[in-house]
PDB file of C-alpha atoms in Angstrom:
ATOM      1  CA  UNK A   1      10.768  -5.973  15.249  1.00  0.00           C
ATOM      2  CA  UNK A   2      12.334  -4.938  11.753  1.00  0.00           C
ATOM      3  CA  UNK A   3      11.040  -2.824   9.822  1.00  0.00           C
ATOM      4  CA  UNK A   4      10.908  -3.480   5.526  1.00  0.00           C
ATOM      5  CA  UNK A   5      10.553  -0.061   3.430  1.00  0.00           C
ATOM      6  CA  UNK A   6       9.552  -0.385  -0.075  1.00  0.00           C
ATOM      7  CA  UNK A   7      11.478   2.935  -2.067  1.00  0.00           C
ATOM      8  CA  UNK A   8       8.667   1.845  -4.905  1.00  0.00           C
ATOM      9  CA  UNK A   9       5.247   1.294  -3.254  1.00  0.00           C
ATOM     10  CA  UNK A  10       4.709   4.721  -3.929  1.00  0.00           C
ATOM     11  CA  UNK A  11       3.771   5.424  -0.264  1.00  0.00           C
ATOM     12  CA  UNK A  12       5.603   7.693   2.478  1.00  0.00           C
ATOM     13  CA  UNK A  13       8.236   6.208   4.095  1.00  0.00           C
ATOM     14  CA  UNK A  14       6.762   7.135   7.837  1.00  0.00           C
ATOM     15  CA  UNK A  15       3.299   5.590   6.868  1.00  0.00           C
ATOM     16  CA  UNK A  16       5.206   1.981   5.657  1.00  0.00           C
ATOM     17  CA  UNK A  17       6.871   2.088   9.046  1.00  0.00           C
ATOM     18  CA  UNK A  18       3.501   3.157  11.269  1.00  0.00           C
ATOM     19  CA  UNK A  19       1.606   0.189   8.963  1.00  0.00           C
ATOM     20  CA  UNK A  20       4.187  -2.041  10.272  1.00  0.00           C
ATOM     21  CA  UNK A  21       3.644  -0.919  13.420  1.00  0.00           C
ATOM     22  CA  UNK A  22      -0.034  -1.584  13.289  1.00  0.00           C
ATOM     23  CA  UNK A  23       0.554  -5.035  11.472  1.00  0.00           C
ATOM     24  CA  UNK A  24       2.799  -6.110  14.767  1.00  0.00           C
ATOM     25  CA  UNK A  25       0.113  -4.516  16.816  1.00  0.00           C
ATOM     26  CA  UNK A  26      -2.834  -6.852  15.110  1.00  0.00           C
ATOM     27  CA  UNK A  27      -0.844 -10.003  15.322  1.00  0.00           C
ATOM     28  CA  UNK A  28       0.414 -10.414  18.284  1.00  0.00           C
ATOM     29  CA  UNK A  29       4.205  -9.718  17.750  1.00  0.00           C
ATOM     30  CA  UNK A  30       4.475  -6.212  19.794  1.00  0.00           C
ATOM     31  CA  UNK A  31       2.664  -6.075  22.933  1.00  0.00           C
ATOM     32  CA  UNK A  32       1.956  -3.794  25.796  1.00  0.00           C
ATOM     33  CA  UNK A  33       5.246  -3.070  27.601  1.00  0.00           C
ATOM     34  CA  UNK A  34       7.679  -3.960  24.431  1.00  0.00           C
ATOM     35  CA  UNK A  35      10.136  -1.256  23.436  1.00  0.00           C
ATOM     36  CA  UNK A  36      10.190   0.098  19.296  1.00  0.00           C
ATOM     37  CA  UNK A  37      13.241   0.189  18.219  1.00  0.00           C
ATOM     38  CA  UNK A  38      15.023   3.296  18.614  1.00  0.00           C
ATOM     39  CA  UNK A  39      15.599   5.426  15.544  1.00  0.00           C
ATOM     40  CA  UNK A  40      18.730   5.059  15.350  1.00  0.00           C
ATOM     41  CA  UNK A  41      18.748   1.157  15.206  1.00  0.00           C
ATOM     42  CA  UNK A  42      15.969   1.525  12.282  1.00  0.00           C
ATOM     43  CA  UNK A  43      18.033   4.489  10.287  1.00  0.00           C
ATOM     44  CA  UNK A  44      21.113   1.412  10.967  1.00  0.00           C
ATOM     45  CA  UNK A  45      18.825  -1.346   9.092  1.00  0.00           C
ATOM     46  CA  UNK A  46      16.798   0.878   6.794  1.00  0.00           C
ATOM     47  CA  UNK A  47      18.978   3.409   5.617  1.00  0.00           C
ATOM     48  CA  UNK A  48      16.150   6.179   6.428  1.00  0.00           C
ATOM     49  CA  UNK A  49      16.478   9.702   7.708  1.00  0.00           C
ATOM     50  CA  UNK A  50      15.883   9.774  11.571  1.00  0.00           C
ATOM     51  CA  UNK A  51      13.514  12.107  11.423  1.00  0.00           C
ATOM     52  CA  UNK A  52      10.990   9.798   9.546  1.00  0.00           C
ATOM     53  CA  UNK A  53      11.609   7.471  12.327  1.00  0.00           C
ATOM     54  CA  UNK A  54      10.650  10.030  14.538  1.00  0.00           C
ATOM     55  CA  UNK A  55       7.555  11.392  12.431  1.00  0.00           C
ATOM     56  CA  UNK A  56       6.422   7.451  12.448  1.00  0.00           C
ATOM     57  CA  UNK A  57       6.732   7.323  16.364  1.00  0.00           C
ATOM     58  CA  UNK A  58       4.987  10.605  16.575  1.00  0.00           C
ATOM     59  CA  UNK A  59       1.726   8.898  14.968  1.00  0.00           C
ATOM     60  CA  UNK A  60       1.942   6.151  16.308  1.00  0.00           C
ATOM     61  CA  UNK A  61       2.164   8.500  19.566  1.00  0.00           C
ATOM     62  CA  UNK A  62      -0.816  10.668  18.751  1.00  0.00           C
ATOM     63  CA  UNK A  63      -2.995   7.153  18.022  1.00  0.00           C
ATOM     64  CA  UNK A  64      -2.092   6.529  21.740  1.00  0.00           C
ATOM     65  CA  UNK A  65      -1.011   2.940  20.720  1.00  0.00           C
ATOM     66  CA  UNK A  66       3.223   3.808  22.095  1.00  0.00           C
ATOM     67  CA  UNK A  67       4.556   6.284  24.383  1.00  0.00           C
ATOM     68  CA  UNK A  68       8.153   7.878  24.421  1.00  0.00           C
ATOM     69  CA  UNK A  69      10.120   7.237  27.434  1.00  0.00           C
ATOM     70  CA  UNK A  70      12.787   9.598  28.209  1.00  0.00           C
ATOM     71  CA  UNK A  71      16.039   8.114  28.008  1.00  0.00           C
ATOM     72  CA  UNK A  72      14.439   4.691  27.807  1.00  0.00           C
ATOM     73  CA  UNK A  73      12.783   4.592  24.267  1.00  0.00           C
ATOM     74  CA  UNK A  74       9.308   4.056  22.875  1.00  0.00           C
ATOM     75  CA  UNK A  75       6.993   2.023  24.492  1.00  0.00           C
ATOM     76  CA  UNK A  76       3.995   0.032  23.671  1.00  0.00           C
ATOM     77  CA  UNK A  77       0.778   1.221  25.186  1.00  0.00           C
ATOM     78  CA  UNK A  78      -1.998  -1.243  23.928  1.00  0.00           C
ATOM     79  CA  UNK A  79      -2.788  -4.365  21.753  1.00  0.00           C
ATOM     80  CA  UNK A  80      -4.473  -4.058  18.553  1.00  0.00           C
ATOM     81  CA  UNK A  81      -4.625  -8.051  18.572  1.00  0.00           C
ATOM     82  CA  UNK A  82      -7.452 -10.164  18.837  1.00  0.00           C
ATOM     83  CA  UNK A  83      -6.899 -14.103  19.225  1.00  0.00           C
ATOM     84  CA  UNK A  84      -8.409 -14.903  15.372  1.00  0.00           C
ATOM     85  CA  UNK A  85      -5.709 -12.922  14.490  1.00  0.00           C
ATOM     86  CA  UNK A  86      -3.100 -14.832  16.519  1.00  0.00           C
ATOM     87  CA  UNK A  87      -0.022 -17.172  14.775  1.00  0.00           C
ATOM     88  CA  UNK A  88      -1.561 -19.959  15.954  1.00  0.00           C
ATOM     89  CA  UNK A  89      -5.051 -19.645  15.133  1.00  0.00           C
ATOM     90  CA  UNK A  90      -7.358 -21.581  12.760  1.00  0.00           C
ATOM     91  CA  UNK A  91      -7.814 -18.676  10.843  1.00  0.00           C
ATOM     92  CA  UNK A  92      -4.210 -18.104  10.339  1.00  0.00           C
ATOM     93  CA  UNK A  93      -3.810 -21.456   9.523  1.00  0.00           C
ATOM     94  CA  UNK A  94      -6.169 -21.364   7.065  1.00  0.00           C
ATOM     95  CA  UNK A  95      -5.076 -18.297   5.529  1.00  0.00           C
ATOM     96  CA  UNK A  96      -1.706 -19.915   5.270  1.00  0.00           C
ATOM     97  CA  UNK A  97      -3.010 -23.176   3.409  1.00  0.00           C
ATOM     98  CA  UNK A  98      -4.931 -20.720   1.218  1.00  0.00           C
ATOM     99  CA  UNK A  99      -1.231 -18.765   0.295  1.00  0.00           C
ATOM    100  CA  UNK A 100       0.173 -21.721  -0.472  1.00  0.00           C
ATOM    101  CA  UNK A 101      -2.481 -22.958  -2.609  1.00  0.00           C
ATOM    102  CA  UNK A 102      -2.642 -19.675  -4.229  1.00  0.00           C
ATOM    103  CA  UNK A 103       1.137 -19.645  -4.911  1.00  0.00           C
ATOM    104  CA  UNK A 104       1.286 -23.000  -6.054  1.00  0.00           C
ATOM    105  CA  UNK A 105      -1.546 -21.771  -8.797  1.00  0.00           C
ATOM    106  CA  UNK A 106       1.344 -19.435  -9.913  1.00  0.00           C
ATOM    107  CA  UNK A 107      -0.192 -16.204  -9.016  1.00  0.00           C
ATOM    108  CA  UNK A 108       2.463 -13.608  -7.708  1.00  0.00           C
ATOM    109  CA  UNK A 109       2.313 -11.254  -5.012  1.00  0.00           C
ATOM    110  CA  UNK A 110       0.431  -8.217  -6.228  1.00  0.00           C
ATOM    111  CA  UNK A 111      -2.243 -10.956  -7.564  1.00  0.00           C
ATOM    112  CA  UNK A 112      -2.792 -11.938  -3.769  1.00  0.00           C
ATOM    113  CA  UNK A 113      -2.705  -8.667  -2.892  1.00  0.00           C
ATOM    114  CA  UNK A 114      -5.379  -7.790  -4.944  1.00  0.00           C
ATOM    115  CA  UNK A 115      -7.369 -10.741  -4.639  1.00  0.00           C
ATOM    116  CA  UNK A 116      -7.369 -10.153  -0.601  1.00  0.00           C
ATOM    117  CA  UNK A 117      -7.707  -6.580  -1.227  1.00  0.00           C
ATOM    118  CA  UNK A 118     -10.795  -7.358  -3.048  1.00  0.00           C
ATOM    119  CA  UNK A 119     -12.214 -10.418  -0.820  1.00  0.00           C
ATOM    120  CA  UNK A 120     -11.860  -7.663   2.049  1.00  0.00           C
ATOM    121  CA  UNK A 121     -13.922  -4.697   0.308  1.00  0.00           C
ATOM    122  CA  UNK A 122     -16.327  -6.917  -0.729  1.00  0.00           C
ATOM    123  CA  UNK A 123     -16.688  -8.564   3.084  1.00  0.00           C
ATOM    124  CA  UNK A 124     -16.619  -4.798   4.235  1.00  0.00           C
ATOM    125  CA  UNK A 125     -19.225  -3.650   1.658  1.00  0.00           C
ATOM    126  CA  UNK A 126     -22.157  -5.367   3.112  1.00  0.00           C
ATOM    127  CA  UNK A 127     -23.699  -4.457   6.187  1.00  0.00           C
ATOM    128  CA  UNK A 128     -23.611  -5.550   9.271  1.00  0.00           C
ATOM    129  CA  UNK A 129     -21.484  -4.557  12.464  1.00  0.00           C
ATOM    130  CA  UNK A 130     -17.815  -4.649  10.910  1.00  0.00           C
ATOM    131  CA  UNK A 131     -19.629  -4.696   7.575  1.00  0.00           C
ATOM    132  CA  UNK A 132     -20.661  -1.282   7.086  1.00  0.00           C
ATOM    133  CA  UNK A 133     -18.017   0.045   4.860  1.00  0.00           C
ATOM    134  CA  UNK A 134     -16.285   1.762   7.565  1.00  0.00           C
ATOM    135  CA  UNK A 135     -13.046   0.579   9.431  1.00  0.00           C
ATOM    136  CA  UNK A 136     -12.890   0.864  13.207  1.00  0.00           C
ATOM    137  CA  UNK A 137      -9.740   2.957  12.552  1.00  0.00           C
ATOM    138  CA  UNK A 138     -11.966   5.150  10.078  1.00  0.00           C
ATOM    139  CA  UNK A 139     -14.721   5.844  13.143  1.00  0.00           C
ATOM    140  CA  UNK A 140     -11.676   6.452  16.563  1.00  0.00           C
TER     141      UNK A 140
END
């Protein structure tokens, strides 16, 4: 895994890399039993203090989703994936037609991201069982 930090996005450093963490976690891409990188590999790639490494792992710790292993490094504990969510799906596929249709229409970036951004409080608004304004991370 490699983590991307954004000096602009306005948000802490340790929250871009738990996110990350997370995002891997959803997909499909880190798995029970896979090791983080260590902080020091990250600070190598990143150019980030340790210790925001280390604050990131701690979350990620307290969450329960990765455990430190003495002299070993930081471990995966459980999934946060679900196979709709999976590289392979029809819903990934789909979302990726959608991108590219979405590019091609010239919109940038930040226009996705707010047009998802939107789609998905507007999905979450209404109720139903994962509709009810709440995220399951919001009710743990």
């Amino acid at each position: 895994m490699e983590f991307r930090v954004d000096r602009r996005s306005g948000v802490a450093t340790y929250l871009q890399l738990v996110t990350q963490v997370k995002q891997a976690l959803r997909l499909g891409v880190l798995e029970p039993g896979d090791r983080l990188p260590t902080a020091r590999e990250v600070v190598a790639a990143t150019a980030i203090n340790p210790n925001t490494v280390l604050k990131a792992y701690r979350e990620l710790e307290r969450e329960g989703l990765v455990e430190p292993r003495p002299g070993a490094g930081t471990f995966v504990r459980r999934s946060l994936s679900h196979p709709g969510a999976a590289a392979d799906s029809p819903l990934r596929l789909a979302l990726a037609a959608w991108m590219h249709r979405a590019r091609e229409a010239g919109l940038g970036r930040e226009d996705i991201t707010a047009l998802v951004a939107a789609a998905v409080d507007d999905s979450f608004s209404t109720s139903g069982p994962e509709g009810s304004g709440t995220s399951r991370e919001e009710t743990a």
